[in-house]
């Protein structure tokens, strides 16, 4: 059923643009990802870890594998999206951070850094179609893409300070590169989540769409403009724009991971994560 919905959407996307359509499943079997490839060689990568695409090590390493694969097969573009019409991704999995062994936290954090390097530095153009809430790690994934299109009435942002740990430097830089120093400082120090309209105003997203289908139309328009740009020139220009952050993560990644592991392992942070998780459960109980 899910595959049928995706194929129907792709058919609509490409037929509406009078481009012949030929979706095929991308090679590789993924538990939490659906990867469809069209005749234009654009990959639609859909996260499908129900209910809210929480980023555990397995989902992140699947994203990492796909990115390697897309690079090797010289894809001409990628759209990252969610199966859900309510949540893009709820960020890193608390279950791998709460009362976890350092090795578990280390794997989680190194894998998200690996994804950041590959996605932010990808040679092909990337678009995030944000069909729902995108807090924390969800926001990070979208920030690594070149263009963000978000459906109305959701929230996006980096709320990690609320959990008692500081935002890692590379993530701070991602935010600064997108919304500027002043706005990033205000947002990060308060853990602000932006509504779709606020996110557009501050430049955190590039366009608002009324629904998933129109978000895909906009993504297609964004990607189509590169058909007339020589890929190598585009890639080198993107690399120049993104080099500083990529070099920083490559050089200091191991230090960032260890800092993050020790931060998360602190009793105070563990308490805050426990309280946050309990709060989510209570909210759910009260709304039922
Ligand atoms: C280099 C390091 C980089 C650091 C970058 C990022 C760090 C992080 O990402 S930390 C994670 C921070 N995430 C959040 O603060 C978001 C938490 N989630 C939510 O706010 C809501 O779930 C959300 C608005 C996304 C969706 O709301 P609902 O649609 O109402 O769903 P529920 O809240 O009922 O959630 C369903 C189910 O999922 C569990 N859940 C949600 N998020 C997480 C998570 N991050 N980790 C683990 N589990 C999560 C939630 O508890 C519910 O569970 P059940 O009650 O068992 O169904």
XYZ file of C-alpha atoms and ligand atoms in Angstrom:
345
model
C 0.000 0.000 0.000
C 2.746 2.439 1.019
C 4.734 1.640 -2.127
C 1.579 2.188 -4.195
C 1.041 5.654 -2.651
C 4.681 6.614 -3.355
C 4.508 5.415 -6.950
C 1.232 7.273 -7.512
C 2.820 10.420 -6.121
C 5.870 10.048 -8.350
C 3.677 9.421 -11.373
C 1.767 12.600 -10.590
C 4.999 14.492 -10.011
C 6.639 13.557 -13.272
C 3.628 13.287 -15.558
C 2.461 16.703 -14.437
C 5.771 18.045 -15.733
C 5.382 16.075 -19.005
C 8.432 14.005 -18.188
C 8.123 10.322 -18.876
C 7.922 8.330 -15.713
C 9.770 5.191 -14.774
C 10.046 4.610 -11.045
C 12.105 1.734 -9.829
C 13.150 0.661 -6.403
C 16.702 1.642 -5.702
C 19.063 -1.233 -5.056
C 19.395 -2.311 -1.446
C 16.944 -3.467 1.129
C 16.221 -0.985 3.825
C 14.135 -1.452 6.918
C 13.368 2.208 7.544
C 13.769 3.823 4.130
C 11.979 3.725 0.817
C 14.118 4.824 -2.106
C 12.545 5.431 -5.483
C 14.450 6.548 -8.512
C 12.911 8.248 -11.532
C 13.995 8.352 -15.128
C 15.644 11.718 -14.518
C 17.807 9.940 -11.981
C 16.339 11.844 -9.035
C 16.068 9.744 -5.873
C 13.098 10.180 -3.551
C 14.321 9.007 -0.156
C 11.444 8.524 2.278
C 12.044 7.902 5.969
C 9.494 5.413 7.238
C 10.289 4.589 10.824
C 6.805 4.762 12.353
C 5.418 6.540 14.183
C 7.628 9.666 14.109
C 10.879 8.797 12.261
C 12.941 8.834 15.404
C 16.574 8.725 14.311
C 18.155 5.609 15.778
C 21.532 4.283 14.655
C 19.927 1.896 12.197
C 17.871 4.527 10.348
C 20.862 6.873 10.277
C 23.184 4.211 8.914
C 20.629 3.390 6.221
C 20.575 7.068 5.210
C 24.359 7.021 5.174
C 24.431 3.939 2.882
C 21.922 5.489 0.498
C 23.989 8.662 0.270
C 27.087 6.640 -0.640
C 25.073 4.723 -3.188
C 23.609 7.865 -4.773
C 27.060 9.390 -4.995
C 28.511 6.286 -6.658
C 25.669 6.023 -9.156
C 25.909 9.747 -9.957
C 22.293 10.571 -9.238
C 21.127 13.974 -10.463
C 19.234 14.972 -7.341
C 17.682 13.794 -4.135
C 14.518 14.580 -2.209
C 14.503 13.651 1.477
C 11.054 13.279 2.990
C 8.883 11.410 5.477
C 6.136 8.805 5.107
C 4.160 10.777 7.698
C 1.946 13.796 7.091
C 2.506 14.884 10.679
C 6.183 14.419 11.487
C 9.294 14.770 9.283
C 11.522 13.402 12.045
C 11.410 13.651 15.838
C 15.209 13.766 16.095
C 17.671 11.477 17.787
C 16.265 8.477 19.579
C 16.123 9.108 23.344
C 16.128 5.351 23.845
C 19.713 5.275 22.574
C 20.703 8.187 24.816
C 18.904 7.425 28.061
C 20.569 4.947 30.419
C 22.619 3.746 27.466
C 26.184 2.520 27.455
C 28.688 5.119 26.164
C 29.291 2.830 23.173
C 25.617 3.080 22.175
C 25.576 6.880 22.417
C 28.898 6.998 20.548
C 27.512 4.954 17.653
C 24.414 7.155 17.449
C 26.355 10.410 17.424
C 29.078 9.222 15.036
C 26.420 7.997 12.629
C 24.571 11.326 12.563
C 27.901 13.108 11.979
C 28.625 10.703 9.111
C 25.217 11.549 7.610
C 25.834 15.279 8.072
C 29.148 15.074 6.183
C 27.683 13.031 3.328
C 24.418 14.967 2.983
C 25.866 18.460 3.445
C 28.739 17.672 1.085
C 26.807 15.671 -1.510
C 27.741 16.428 -5.120
C 24.092 16.238 -6.235
C 21.401 18.817 -5.373
C 19.284 17.982 -2.331
C 15.838 19.102 -1.186
C 14.030 18.399 2.077
C 10.280 18.044 1.677
C 9.222 18.617 5.279
C 5.747 17.167 5.647
C 5.471 17.600 9.419
C 7.285 18.603 12.610
C 11.070 18.704 12.402
C 12.558 19.246 15.873
C 16.273 18.803 16.646
C 17.831 16.011 14.590
C 14.926 16.359 12.115
C 15.847 20.001 11.648
C 19.541 19.046 11.325
C 18.794 16.643 8.449
C 16.828 19.325 6.617
C 19.574 21.915 7.211
C 22.046 19.629 5.450
C 19.909 19.782 2.301
C 20.248 22.691 -0.116
C 16.588 23.652 -0.140
C 13.745 23.227 2.324
C 10.045 23.147 1.457
C 7.722 22.785 4.427
C 4.018 22.084 4.683
C 1.906 24.556 6.716
C 1.133 24.319 10.427
C 4.130 22.463 11.803
C 7.206 23.329 13.840
C 10.915 23.178 13.093
C 14.010 24.116 15.071
C 16.807 23.076 17.371
C 15.500 22.694 20.905
C 18.461 20.778 22.338
C 19.295 23.317 25.080
C 15.975 22.392 26.666
C 17.402 18.926 27.218
C 20.319 20.350 29.157
C 23.069 19.908 26.615
C 24.720 22.469 24.397
C 24.347 22.468 20.638
C 27.507 20.975 19.068
C 29.627 23.483 17.116
C 29.004 21.877 13.723
C 25.242 22.103 14.281
C 25.558 25.725 15.437
C 27.427 26.402 12.194
C 24.714 24.737 10.094
C 22.165 27.060 11.658
C 24.390 30.157 11.298
C 24.996 29.328 7.623
C 21.257 29.189 7.084
C 19.682 31.976 9.151
C 22.680 34.157 10.061
C 24.556 34.641 13.294
C 22.106 36.841 15.211
C 19.004 34.781 14.441
C 20.885 31.533 15.122
C 22.101 32.761 18.505
C 18.604 33.818 19.547
C 17.085 30.549 18.340
C 19.711 28.168 19.716
C 20.095 29.697 23.165
C 16.337 29.551 23.726
C 15.740 26.213 21.976
C 13.157 27.905 19.812
C 10.852 25.926 17.569
C 9.547 27.989 14.631
C 6.131 27.631 13.037
C 6.189 27.127 9.266
C 5.444 30.844 8.695
C 8.085 31.988 11.200
C 10.607 29.594 9.657
C 10.045 31.144 6.231
C 10.417 34.651 7.626
C 13.746 33.869 9.265
C 15.045 31.874 6.261
C 15.087 28.506 7.997
C 12.979 27.152 5.150
C 12.797 28.370 1.549
C 9.171 27.779 0.604
C 5.846 26.853 2.141
C 3.604 24.293 0.472
C -0.061 23.693 1.129
C 0.340 19.935 1.031
C 2.735 17.109 0.175
C 1.875 17.056 -3.542
C 2.524 20.759 -4.004
C 5.734 20.447 -1.945
C 6.899 17.803 -4.436
C 6.011 20.068 -7.367
C 8.156 22.804 -5.820
C 10.993 20.330 -5.203
C 10.814 19.293 -8.833
C 10.998 22.938 -9.960
C 14.035 23.501 -7.739
C 15.832 20.454 -9.139
C 14.880 21.157 -12.761
C 16.811 24.428 -12.803
C 20.059 22.433 -12.548
C 19.438 20.560 -15.798
C 21.204 23.371 -17.641
C 24.075 23.750 -15.157
C 27.195 21.612 -15.667
C 27.207 19.263 -12.624
C 30.927 19.598 -11.975
C 30.749 23.411 -11.833
C 27.762 23.181 -9.533
C 29.463 20.648 -7.295
C 32.689 22.637 -6.918
C 30.734 25.793 -6.148
C 28.724 23.952 -3.492
C 31.938 22.508 -2.050
C 33.484 25.963 -1.817
C 30.440 27.266 0.032
C 30.410 24.313 2.427
C 34.105 23.503 2.809
C 34.681 25.159 6.200
C 32.027 23.157 8.014
C 32.899 19.908 6.240
C 36.586 20.261 7.081
C 35.780 21.096 10.679
C 33.621 17.980 11.116
C 36.170 15.780 9.344
C 39.028 17.042 11.506
C 37.275 17.429 14.854
C 34.438 14.898 14.471
C 35.949 12.428 16.965
C 36.344 15.165 19.578
C 32.729 16.303 19.038
C 31.515 12.736 19.461
C 33.417 12.199 22.731
C 32.286 15.596 24.092
C 28.701 14.738 23.256
C 28.930 11.277 24.826
C 30.237 12.692 28.108
C 27.651 15.492 28.062
C 24.750 13.093 27.512
C 26.048 10.718 30.172
C 25.959 13.394 32.891
C 23.386 12.552 35.602
C 21.713 15.970 35.258
C 21.252 15.554 31.485
C 19.986 12.000 31.992
C 17.424 13.366 34.472
C 16.282 15.986 31.974
C 15.940 13.415 29.194
C 13.901 11.181 31.517
C 11.640 14.101 32.447
C 11.259 15.076 28.775
C 10.291 11.522 27.805
C 7.821 11.307 30.711
C 6.326 14.625 29.651
C 5.788 13.353 26.087
C 4.047 10.241 27.439
C 1.847 12.316 29.801
C 0.843 14.688 27.017
C -0.179 11.719 24.943
C -2.118 10.135 27.828
C -3.952 13.384 28.522
C -4.838 13.931 24.873
C -6.342 10.409 24.562
C 25.784 15.668 16.837
C 24.592 15.663 17.689
C 23.457 16.440 17.104
C 22.359 16.647 18.080
C 21.122 16.944 17.381
C 19.938 16.608 17.809
C 19.629 16.010 19.110
C 18.246 15.400 19.121
O 17.646 15.180 18.090
S 17.584 14.991 20.615
C 15.893 14.591 20.247
C 15.048 15.801 20.448
N 13.722 15.562 19.968
C 12.665 16.210 20.440
O 12.771 17.038 21.323
C 11.329 15.871 19.847
C 10.553 14.973 20.746
N 9.289 14.587 20.142
C 8.235 15.407 20.017
O 8.257 16.576 20.332
C 6.988 14.797 19.442
O 7.121 13.407 19.447
C 6.660 15.248 17.985
C 6.222 16.724 17.977
C 7.847 15.061 17.070
C 5.489 14.405 17.437
O 4.381 14.498 18.305
P 3.210 13.431 18.194
O 2.823 13.219 16.782
O 2.152 13.861 19.143
O 3.856 12.041 18.635
P 4.225 11.558 20.117
O 4.879 12.645 20.876
O 3.058 10.896 20.728
O 5.359 10.478 19.767
C 5.018 9.163 19.317
C 5.897 8.165 20.055
O 7.252 8.415 19.712
C 8.010 8.666 20.914
N 9.073 9.647 20.592
C 8.938 10.851 20.034
N 10.133 11.458 19.878
C 11.053 10.578 20.346
C 12.481 10.598 20.438
N 13.218 11.665 20.001
N 13.098 9.534 20.958
C 12.389 8.445 21.388
N 11.037 8.356 21.322
C 10.388 9.410 20.809
C 6.980 9.200 21.901
O 7.423 9.037 23.213
C 5.794 8.332 21.574
O 6.040 7.047 22.140
P 4.841 6.129 22.691
O 4.152 6.927 23.761
O 5.511 4.911 23.211
O 3.950 5.874 21.511
